[in-house]
Coordinates of C-alpha atoms (C1' of nucleotides) in Angstrom, one line a residue:
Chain A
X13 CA -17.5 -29.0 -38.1
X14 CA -19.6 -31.7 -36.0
X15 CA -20.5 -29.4 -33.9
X16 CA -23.5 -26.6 -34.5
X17 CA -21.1 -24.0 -35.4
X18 CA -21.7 -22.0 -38.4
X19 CA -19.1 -21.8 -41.1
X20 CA -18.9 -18.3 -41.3
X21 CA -18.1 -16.8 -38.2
X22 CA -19.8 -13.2 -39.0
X23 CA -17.7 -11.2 -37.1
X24 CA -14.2 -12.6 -37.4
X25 CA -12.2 -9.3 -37.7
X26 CA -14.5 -7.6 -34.5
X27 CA -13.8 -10.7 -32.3
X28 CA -10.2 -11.3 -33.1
X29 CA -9.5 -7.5 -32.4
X30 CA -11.5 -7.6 -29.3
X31 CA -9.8 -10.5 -28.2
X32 CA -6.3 -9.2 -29.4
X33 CA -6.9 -6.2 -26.9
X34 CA -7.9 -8.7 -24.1
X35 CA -4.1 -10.6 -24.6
X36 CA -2.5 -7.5 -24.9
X37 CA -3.8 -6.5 -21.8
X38 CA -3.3 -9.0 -19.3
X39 CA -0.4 -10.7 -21.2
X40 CA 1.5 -7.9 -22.9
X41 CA 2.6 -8.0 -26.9
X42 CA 4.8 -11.1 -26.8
X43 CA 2.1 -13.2 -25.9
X44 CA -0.3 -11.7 -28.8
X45 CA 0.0 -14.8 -31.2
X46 CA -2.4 -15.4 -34.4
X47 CA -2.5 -18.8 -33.7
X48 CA -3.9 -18.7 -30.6
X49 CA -6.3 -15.6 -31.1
X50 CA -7.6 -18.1 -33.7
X51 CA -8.2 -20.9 -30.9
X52 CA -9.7 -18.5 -28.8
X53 CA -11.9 -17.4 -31.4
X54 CA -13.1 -20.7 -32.6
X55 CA -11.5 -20.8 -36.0
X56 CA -8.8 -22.4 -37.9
X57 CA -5.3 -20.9 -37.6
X58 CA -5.4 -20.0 -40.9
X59 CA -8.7 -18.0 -40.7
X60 CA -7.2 -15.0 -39.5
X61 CA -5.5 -14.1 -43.1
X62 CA -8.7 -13.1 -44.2
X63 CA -8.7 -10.1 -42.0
X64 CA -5.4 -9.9 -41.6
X65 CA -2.4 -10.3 -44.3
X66 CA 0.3 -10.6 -41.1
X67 CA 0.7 -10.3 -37.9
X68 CA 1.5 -6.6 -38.3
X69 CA -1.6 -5.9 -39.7
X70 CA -3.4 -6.9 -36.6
X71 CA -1.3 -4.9 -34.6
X72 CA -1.7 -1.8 -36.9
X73 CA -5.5 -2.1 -36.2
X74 CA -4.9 -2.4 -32.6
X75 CA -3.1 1.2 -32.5
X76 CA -5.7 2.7 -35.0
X77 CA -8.3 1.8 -32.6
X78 CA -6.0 3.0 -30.0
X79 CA -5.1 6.7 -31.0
X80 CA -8.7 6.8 -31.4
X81 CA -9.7 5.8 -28.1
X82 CA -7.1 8.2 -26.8
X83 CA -8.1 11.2 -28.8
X84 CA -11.6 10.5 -27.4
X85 CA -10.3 10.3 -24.0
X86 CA -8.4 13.9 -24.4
X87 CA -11.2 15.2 -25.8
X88 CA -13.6 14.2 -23.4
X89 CA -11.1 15.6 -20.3
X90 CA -11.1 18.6 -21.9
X91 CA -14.6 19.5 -22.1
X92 CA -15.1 18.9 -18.7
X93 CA -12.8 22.1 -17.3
X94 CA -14.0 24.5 -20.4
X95 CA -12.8 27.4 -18.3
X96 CA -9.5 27.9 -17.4
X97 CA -6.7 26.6 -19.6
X98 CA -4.3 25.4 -17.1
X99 CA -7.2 23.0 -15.6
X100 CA -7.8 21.8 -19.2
X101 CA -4.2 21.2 -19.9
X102 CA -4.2 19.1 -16.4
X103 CA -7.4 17.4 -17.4
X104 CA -6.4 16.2 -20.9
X105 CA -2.7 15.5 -19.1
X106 CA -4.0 13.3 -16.6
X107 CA -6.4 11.7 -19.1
X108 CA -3.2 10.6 -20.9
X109 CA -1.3 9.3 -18.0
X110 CA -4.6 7.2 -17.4
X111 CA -4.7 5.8 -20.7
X112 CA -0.7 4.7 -20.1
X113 CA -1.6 3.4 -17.3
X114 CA -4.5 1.3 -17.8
X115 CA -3.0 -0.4 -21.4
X116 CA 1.0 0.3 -20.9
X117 CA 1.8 -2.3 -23.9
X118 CA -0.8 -0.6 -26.3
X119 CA 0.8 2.6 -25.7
X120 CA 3.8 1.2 -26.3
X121 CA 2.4 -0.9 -30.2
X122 CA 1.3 3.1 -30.8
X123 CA 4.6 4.5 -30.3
X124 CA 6.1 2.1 -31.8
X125 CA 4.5 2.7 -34.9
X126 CA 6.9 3.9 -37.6
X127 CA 5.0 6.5 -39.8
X128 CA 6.4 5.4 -43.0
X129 CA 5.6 1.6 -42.4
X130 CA 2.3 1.8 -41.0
X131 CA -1.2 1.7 -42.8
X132 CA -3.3 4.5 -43.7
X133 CA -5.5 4.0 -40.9
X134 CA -3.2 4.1 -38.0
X135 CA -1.8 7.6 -39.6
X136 CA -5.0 9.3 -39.6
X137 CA -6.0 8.3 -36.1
X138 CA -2.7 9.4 -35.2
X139 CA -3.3 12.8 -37.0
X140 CA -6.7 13.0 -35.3
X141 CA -5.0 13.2 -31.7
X142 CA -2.6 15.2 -32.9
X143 CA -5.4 17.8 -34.1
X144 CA -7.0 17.0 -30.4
X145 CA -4.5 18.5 -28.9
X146 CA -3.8 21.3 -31.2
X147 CA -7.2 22.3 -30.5
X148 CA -6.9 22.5 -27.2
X149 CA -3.8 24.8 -27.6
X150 CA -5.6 27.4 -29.2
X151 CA -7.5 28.2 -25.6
X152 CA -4.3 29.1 -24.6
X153 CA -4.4 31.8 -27.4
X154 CA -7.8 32.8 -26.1
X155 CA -6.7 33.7 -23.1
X156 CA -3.9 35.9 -24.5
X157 CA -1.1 33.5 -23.0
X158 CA 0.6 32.9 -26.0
X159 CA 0.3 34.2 -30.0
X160 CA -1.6 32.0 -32.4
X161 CA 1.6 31.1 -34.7
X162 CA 2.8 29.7 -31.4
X163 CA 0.2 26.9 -31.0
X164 CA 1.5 24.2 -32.7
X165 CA 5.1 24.4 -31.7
X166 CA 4.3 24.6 -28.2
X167 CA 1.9 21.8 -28.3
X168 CA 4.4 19.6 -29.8
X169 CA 7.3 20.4 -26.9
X170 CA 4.4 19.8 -24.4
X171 CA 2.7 16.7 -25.7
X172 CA 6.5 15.3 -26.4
X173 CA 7.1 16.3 -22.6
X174 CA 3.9 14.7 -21.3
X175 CA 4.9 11.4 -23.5
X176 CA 7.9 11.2 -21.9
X177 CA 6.1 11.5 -18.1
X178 CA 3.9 8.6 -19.7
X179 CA 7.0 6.8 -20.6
X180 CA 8.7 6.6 -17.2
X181 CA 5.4 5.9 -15.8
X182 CA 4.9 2.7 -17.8
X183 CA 8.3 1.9 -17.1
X184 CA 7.5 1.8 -13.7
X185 CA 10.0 4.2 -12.8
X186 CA 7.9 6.6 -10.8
X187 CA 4.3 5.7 -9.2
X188 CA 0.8 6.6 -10.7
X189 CA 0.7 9.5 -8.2
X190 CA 4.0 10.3 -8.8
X191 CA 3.2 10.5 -12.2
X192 CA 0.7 13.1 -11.6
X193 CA 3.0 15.9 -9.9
X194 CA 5.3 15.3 -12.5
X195 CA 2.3 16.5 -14.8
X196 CA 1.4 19.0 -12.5
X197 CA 5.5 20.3 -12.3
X198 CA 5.5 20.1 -16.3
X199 CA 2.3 22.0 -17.1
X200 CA 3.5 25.0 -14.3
X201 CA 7.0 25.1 -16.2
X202 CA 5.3 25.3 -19.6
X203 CA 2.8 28.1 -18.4
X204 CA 5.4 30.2 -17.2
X205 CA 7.7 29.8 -19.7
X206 CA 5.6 30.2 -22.5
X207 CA 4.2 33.7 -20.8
X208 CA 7.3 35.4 -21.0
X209 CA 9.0 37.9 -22.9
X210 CA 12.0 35.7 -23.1
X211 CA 10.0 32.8 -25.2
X212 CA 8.3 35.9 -27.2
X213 CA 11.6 36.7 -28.2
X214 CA 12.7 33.0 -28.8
X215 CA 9.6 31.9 -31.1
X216 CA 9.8 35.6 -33.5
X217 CA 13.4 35.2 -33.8
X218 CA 13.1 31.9 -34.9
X219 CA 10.4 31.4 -37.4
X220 CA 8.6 27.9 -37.0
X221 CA 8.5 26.2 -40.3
X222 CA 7.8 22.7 -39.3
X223 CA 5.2 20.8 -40.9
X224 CA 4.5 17.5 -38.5
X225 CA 3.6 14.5 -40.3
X226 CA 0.3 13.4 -38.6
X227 CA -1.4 16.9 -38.5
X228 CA -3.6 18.5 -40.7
X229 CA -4.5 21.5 -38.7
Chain B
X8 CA 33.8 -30.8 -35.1
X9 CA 35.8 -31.7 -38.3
X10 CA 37.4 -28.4 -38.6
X11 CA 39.9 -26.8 -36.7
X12 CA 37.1 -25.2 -34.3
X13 CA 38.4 -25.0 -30.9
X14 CA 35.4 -26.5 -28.4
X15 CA 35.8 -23.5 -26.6
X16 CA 34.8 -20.6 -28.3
X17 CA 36.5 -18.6 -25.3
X18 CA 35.1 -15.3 -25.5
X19 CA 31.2 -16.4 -26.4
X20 CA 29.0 -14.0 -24.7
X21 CA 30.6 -10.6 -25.9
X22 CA 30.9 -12.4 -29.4
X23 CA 27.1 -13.0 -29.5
X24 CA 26.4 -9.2 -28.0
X25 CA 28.5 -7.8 -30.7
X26 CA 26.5 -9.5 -33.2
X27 CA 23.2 -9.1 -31.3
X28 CA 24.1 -5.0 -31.5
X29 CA 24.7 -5.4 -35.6
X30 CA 21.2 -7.2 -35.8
X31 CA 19.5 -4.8 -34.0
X32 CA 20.9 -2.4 -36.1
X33 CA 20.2 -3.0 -39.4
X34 CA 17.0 -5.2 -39.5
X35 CA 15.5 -4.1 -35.5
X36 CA 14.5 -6.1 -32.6
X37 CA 11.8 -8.4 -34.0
X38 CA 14.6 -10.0 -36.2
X39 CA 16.3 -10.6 -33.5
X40 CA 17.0 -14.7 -32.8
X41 CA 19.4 -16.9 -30.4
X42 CA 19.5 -19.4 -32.7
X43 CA 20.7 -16.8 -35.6
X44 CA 23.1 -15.5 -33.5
X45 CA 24.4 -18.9 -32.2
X46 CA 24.9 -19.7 -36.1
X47 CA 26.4 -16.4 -37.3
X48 CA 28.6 -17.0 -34.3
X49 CA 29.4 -20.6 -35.0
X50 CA 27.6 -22.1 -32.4
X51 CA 25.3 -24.9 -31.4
X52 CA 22.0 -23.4 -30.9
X53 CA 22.1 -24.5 -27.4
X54 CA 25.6 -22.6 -26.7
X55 CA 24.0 -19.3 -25.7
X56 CA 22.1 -20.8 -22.9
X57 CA 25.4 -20.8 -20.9
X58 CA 25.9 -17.0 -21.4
X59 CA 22.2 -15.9 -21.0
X60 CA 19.5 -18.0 -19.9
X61 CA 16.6 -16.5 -22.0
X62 CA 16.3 -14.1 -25.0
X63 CA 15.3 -11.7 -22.4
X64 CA 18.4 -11.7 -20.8
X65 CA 20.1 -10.9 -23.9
X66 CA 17.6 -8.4 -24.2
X67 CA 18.5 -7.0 -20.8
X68 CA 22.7 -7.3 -21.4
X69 CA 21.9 -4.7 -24.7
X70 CA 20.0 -2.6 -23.0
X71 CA 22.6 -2.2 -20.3
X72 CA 25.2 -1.6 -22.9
X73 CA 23.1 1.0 -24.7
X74 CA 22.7 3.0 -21.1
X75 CA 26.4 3.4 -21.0
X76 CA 27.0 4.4 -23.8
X77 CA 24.7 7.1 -23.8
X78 CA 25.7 8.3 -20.6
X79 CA 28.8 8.3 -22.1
X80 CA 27.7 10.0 -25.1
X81 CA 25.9 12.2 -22.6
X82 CA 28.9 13.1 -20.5
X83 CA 31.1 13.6 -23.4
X84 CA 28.3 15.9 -25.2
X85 CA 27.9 18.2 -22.1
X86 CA 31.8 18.6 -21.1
X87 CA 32.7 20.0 -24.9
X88 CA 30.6 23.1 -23.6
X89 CA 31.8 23.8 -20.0
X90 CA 31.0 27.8 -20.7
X91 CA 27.1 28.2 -21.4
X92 CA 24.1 26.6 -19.7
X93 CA 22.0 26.5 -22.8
X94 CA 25.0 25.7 -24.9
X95 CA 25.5 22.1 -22.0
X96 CA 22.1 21.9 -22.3
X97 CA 21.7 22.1 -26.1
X98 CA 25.0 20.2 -27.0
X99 CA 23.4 17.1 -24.2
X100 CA 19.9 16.9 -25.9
X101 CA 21.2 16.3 -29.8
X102 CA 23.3 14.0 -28.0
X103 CA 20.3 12.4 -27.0
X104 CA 18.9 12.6 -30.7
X105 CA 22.0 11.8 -32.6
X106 CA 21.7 8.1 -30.0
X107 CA 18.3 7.9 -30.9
X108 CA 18.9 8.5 -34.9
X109 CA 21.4 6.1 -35.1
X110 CA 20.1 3.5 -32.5
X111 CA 16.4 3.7 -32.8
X112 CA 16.0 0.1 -32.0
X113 CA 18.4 -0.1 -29.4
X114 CA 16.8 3.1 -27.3
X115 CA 13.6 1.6 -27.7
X116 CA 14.7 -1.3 -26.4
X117 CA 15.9 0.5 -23.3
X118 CA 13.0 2.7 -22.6
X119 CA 10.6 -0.2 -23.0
X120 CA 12.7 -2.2 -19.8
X121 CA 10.6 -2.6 -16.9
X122 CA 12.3 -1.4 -13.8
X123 CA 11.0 -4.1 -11.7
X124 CA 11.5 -6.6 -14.2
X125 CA 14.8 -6.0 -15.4
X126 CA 18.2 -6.9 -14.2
X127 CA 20.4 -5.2 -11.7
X128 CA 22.5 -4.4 -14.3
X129 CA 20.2 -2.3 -16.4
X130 CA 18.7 -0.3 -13.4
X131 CA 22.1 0.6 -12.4
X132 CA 23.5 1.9 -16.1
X133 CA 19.8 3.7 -16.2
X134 CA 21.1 5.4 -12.8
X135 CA 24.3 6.5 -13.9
X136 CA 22.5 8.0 -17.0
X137 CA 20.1 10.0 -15.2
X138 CA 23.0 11.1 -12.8
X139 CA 24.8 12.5 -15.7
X140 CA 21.6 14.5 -16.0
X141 CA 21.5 15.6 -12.7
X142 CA 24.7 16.7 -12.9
X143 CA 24.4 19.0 -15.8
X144 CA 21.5 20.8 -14.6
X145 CA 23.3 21.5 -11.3
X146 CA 25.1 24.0 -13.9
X147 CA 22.1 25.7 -14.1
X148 CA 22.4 26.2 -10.1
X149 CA 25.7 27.6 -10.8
X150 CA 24.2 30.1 -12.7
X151 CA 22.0 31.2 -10.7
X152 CA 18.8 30.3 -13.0
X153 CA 17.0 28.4 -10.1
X154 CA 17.2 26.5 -6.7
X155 CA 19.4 23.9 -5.6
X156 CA 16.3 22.2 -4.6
X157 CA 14.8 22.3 -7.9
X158 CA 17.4 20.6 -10.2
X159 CA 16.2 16.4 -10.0
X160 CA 12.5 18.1 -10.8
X161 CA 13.8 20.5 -13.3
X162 CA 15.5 17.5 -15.2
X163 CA 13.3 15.4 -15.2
X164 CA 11.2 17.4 -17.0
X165 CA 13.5 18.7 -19.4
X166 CA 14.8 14.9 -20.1
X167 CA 11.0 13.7 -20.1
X168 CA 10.7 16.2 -23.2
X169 CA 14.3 15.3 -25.2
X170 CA 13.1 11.6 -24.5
X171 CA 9.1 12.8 -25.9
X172 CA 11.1 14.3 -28.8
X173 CA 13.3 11.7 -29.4
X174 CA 10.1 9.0 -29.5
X175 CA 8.5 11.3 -32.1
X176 CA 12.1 11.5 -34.4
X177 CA 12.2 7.6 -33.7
X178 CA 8.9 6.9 -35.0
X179 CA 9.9 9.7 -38.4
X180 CA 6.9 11.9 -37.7
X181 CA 9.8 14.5 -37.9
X182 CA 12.9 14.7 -39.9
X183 CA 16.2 14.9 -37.6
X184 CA 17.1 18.4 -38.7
X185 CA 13.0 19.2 -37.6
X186 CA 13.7 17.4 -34.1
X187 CA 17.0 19.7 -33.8
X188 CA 14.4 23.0 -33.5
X189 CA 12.1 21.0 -31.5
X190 CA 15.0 20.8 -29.1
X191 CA 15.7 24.6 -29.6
X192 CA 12.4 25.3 -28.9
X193 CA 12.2 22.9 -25.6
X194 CA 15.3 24.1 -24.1
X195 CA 14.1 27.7 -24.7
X196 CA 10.8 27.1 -22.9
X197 CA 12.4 25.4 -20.3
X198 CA 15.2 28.0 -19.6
X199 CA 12.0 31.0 -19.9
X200 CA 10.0 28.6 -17.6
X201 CA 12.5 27.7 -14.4
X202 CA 13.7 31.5 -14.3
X203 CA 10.0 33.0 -13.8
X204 CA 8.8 34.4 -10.6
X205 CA 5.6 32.4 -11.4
X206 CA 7.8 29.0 -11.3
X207 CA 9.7 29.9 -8.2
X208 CA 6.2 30.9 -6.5
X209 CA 5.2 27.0 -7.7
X210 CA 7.8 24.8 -6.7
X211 CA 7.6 26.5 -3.3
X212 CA 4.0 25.6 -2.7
X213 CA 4.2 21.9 -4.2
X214 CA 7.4 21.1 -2.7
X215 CA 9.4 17.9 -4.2
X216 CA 9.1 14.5 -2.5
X217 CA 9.6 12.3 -5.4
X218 CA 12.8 9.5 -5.0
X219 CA 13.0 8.4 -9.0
X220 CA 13.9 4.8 -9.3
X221 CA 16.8 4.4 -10.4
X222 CA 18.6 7.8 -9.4
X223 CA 21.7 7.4 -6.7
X224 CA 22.1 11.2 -6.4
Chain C
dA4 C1' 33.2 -25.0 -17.1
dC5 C1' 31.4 -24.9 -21.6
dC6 C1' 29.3 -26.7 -25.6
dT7 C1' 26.6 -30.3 -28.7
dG8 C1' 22.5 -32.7 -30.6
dA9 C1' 18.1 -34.3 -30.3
dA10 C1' 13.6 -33.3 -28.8
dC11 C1' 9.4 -30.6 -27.6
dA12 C1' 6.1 -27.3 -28.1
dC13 C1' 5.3 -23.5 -30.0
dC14 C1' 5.2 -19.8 -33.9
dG15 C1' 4.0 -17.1 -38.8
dT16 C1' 2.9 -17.9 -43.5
dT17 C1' 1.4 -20.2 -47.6
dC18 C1' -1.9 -22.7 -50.5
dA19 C1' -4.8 -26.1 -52.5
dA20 C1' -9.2 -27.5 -51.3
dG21 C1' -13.7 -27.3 -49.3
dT22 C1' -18.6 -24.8 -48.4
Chain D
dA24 C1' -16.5 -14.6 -50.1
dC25 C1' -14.8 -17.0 -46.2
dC26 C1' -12.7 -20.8 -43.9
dT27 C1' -10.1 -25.5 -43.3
dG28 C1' -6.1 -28.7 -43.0
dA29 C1' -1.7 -29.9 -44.2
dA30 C1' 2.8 -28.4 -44.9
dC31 C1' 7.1 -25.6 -44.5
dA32 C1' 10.5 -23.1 -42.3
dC33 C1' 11.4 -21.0 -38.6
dC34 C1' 11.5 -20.0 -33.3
dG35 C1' 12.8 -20.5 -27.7
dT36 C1' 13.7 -23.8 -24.3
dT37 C1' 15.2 -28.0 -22.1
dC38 C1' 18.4 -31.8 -21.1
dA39 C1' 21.2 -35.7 -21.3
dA40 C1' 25.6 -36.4 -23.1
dG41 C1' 30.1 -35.2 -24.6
dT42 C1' 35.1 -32.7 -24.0

DNA sequence: ACCTGAACACCGTTCAAGT
DNA sequence: ACCTGAACACCGTTCAAGT
């Protein structure tokens, strides 16, 4: 403590979280240590506890701040194309791809997040995506593609199915732009098949009692 | 040395990925260790070194064993129901789910490989799984439910979504007999979807260009 | 060809003590 | 209330040396 530096840092929980993000990004998960976000940050290894009991705290904060970066980002693509569902669908498709694409290994800490072993926090940001995209479903109701009991259920096959694009992307299995017909592919096969009598059938005959953990809708 | 050890162990590296495979089962990735293995093996520390250079490479080996065996599990799945599309289709994707249920770690493992980052090895056994994929849905072809030409999109789709639904069972948002209807629902969608006019009329004006890494066929 | 033992440079976590 | 410094029990990785 020779130097000017004050003893309380202020900010510690901010800076180690911004910095945290920083490692994650260039350097992926593995190299996300406490120790040296500590070191980075100007404090004692040790300071870190304060903010953050273990190292899976930190990490739960990181995909907390994370679904809620990404619900922003689906919500913002979607209210840019408020006319015509298929284009909103694309917009708040792509806007996902984007988000794998730009932080691949925080995708993967929010996926990885088990429901029943994760904070409070990261469960509510998760719901609040969730209820993004739900949202978003319902225009598909105002345009008479599909009945309102419908929305959640096909929102969950197409959001699973839109994951799973992400998750060959950051793989590295297909290119960005390859990513993107694959979107464009999925969202054409969901519209059609969710138009027709033969998914009408489907969804009456089999009544959707399914109650998603992560949605409050 | 003292006891009757032999120096040799003689069969080291399958030894320490039998154990690695127990590990990852019951307490997941992160308690994962060389050095844990080496003992439970009766090893130096050192020994594994010999057998695979890094942890990542041991890494790599178990996620090469986990695509054959889901291939396997794949193949097997699919060829108890040579009748019925939907039934192929259907008995394949709770294939896919029963893998995931009871290896959640290991499947994670394998989707988080990097194709240019991982071994030979793994990209090939990824192939052969997504070949067994390919093959199924040329049964679809068979039947007359859509074009030659539009199976490897059609599948990848369709696996994109098992693999969406699997991620949510994986992380328990769902319970398994909930991600059983989300399946029902998917396949239903996606056999609606690829037998529309409105489908056909797409694929023919985006036509398919896409060579997935990691598919032979 | 395969394994050991010591060594190095890291970790996460804990806790008494300082300000 | 927040941070430090020392300590403990782990890691992965390397390498000369042993059989």
């Amino acid at each position: 403590m020779a130097d000017g530096r004050p003893f309380h840092h202020g900010n510690l929980r901010a800076a180690l979280l911004d910095q945290a993000e920083v490692v994650l990004h260039e350097r992926g998960i593995d190299a996300l240590s406490l120790r040296e976000l500590a070191r980075d940050t100007g404090v004692s290894h040790a300071a870190p506890r304060k903010h953050f009991i273990d190292r899976n705290a930190l990490l739960d904060a990181l995909a907390e701040r994370g679904f809620t970066r990404l619900a922003a980002d689906l919500r913002a693509a979607a209210s840019q194309e408020p006319d015509d569902f298929r284009r909103v669908l694309h917009a708040a498709s792509l806007a996902y791809l984007r988000f794998a694409e730009r932080e691949p290994a925080l995708l993967d800490l929010m996926l990885a997040a088990k429901v029943d072993s994760s904070s409070e926090a990261v469960r509510r940001a998760a719901e609040l995506q969730f209820d993004t995209l739900t949202d978003i479903g319902r225009i598909g109701v105002d345009e008479g593609l599909y009945a309102a009991s419908d929305v959640e259920r096909l929102m969950i096959v197409l959001s699973a199915t839109v994951q799973g694009i992400a998750a060959i992307l950051i793989s590295r299995r297909v290119t960005p732009s390859q990513s993107e017909v694959l979107i464009d592919d999925a969202i054409a096969l969901f519209l059609a098949g969710a138009a027709t009598e033969s998914w009408k059938r489907f969804s009456e005959q089999h009544p959707w009692t399914i109650r998603v953990q992560g949605s409050a809708s």
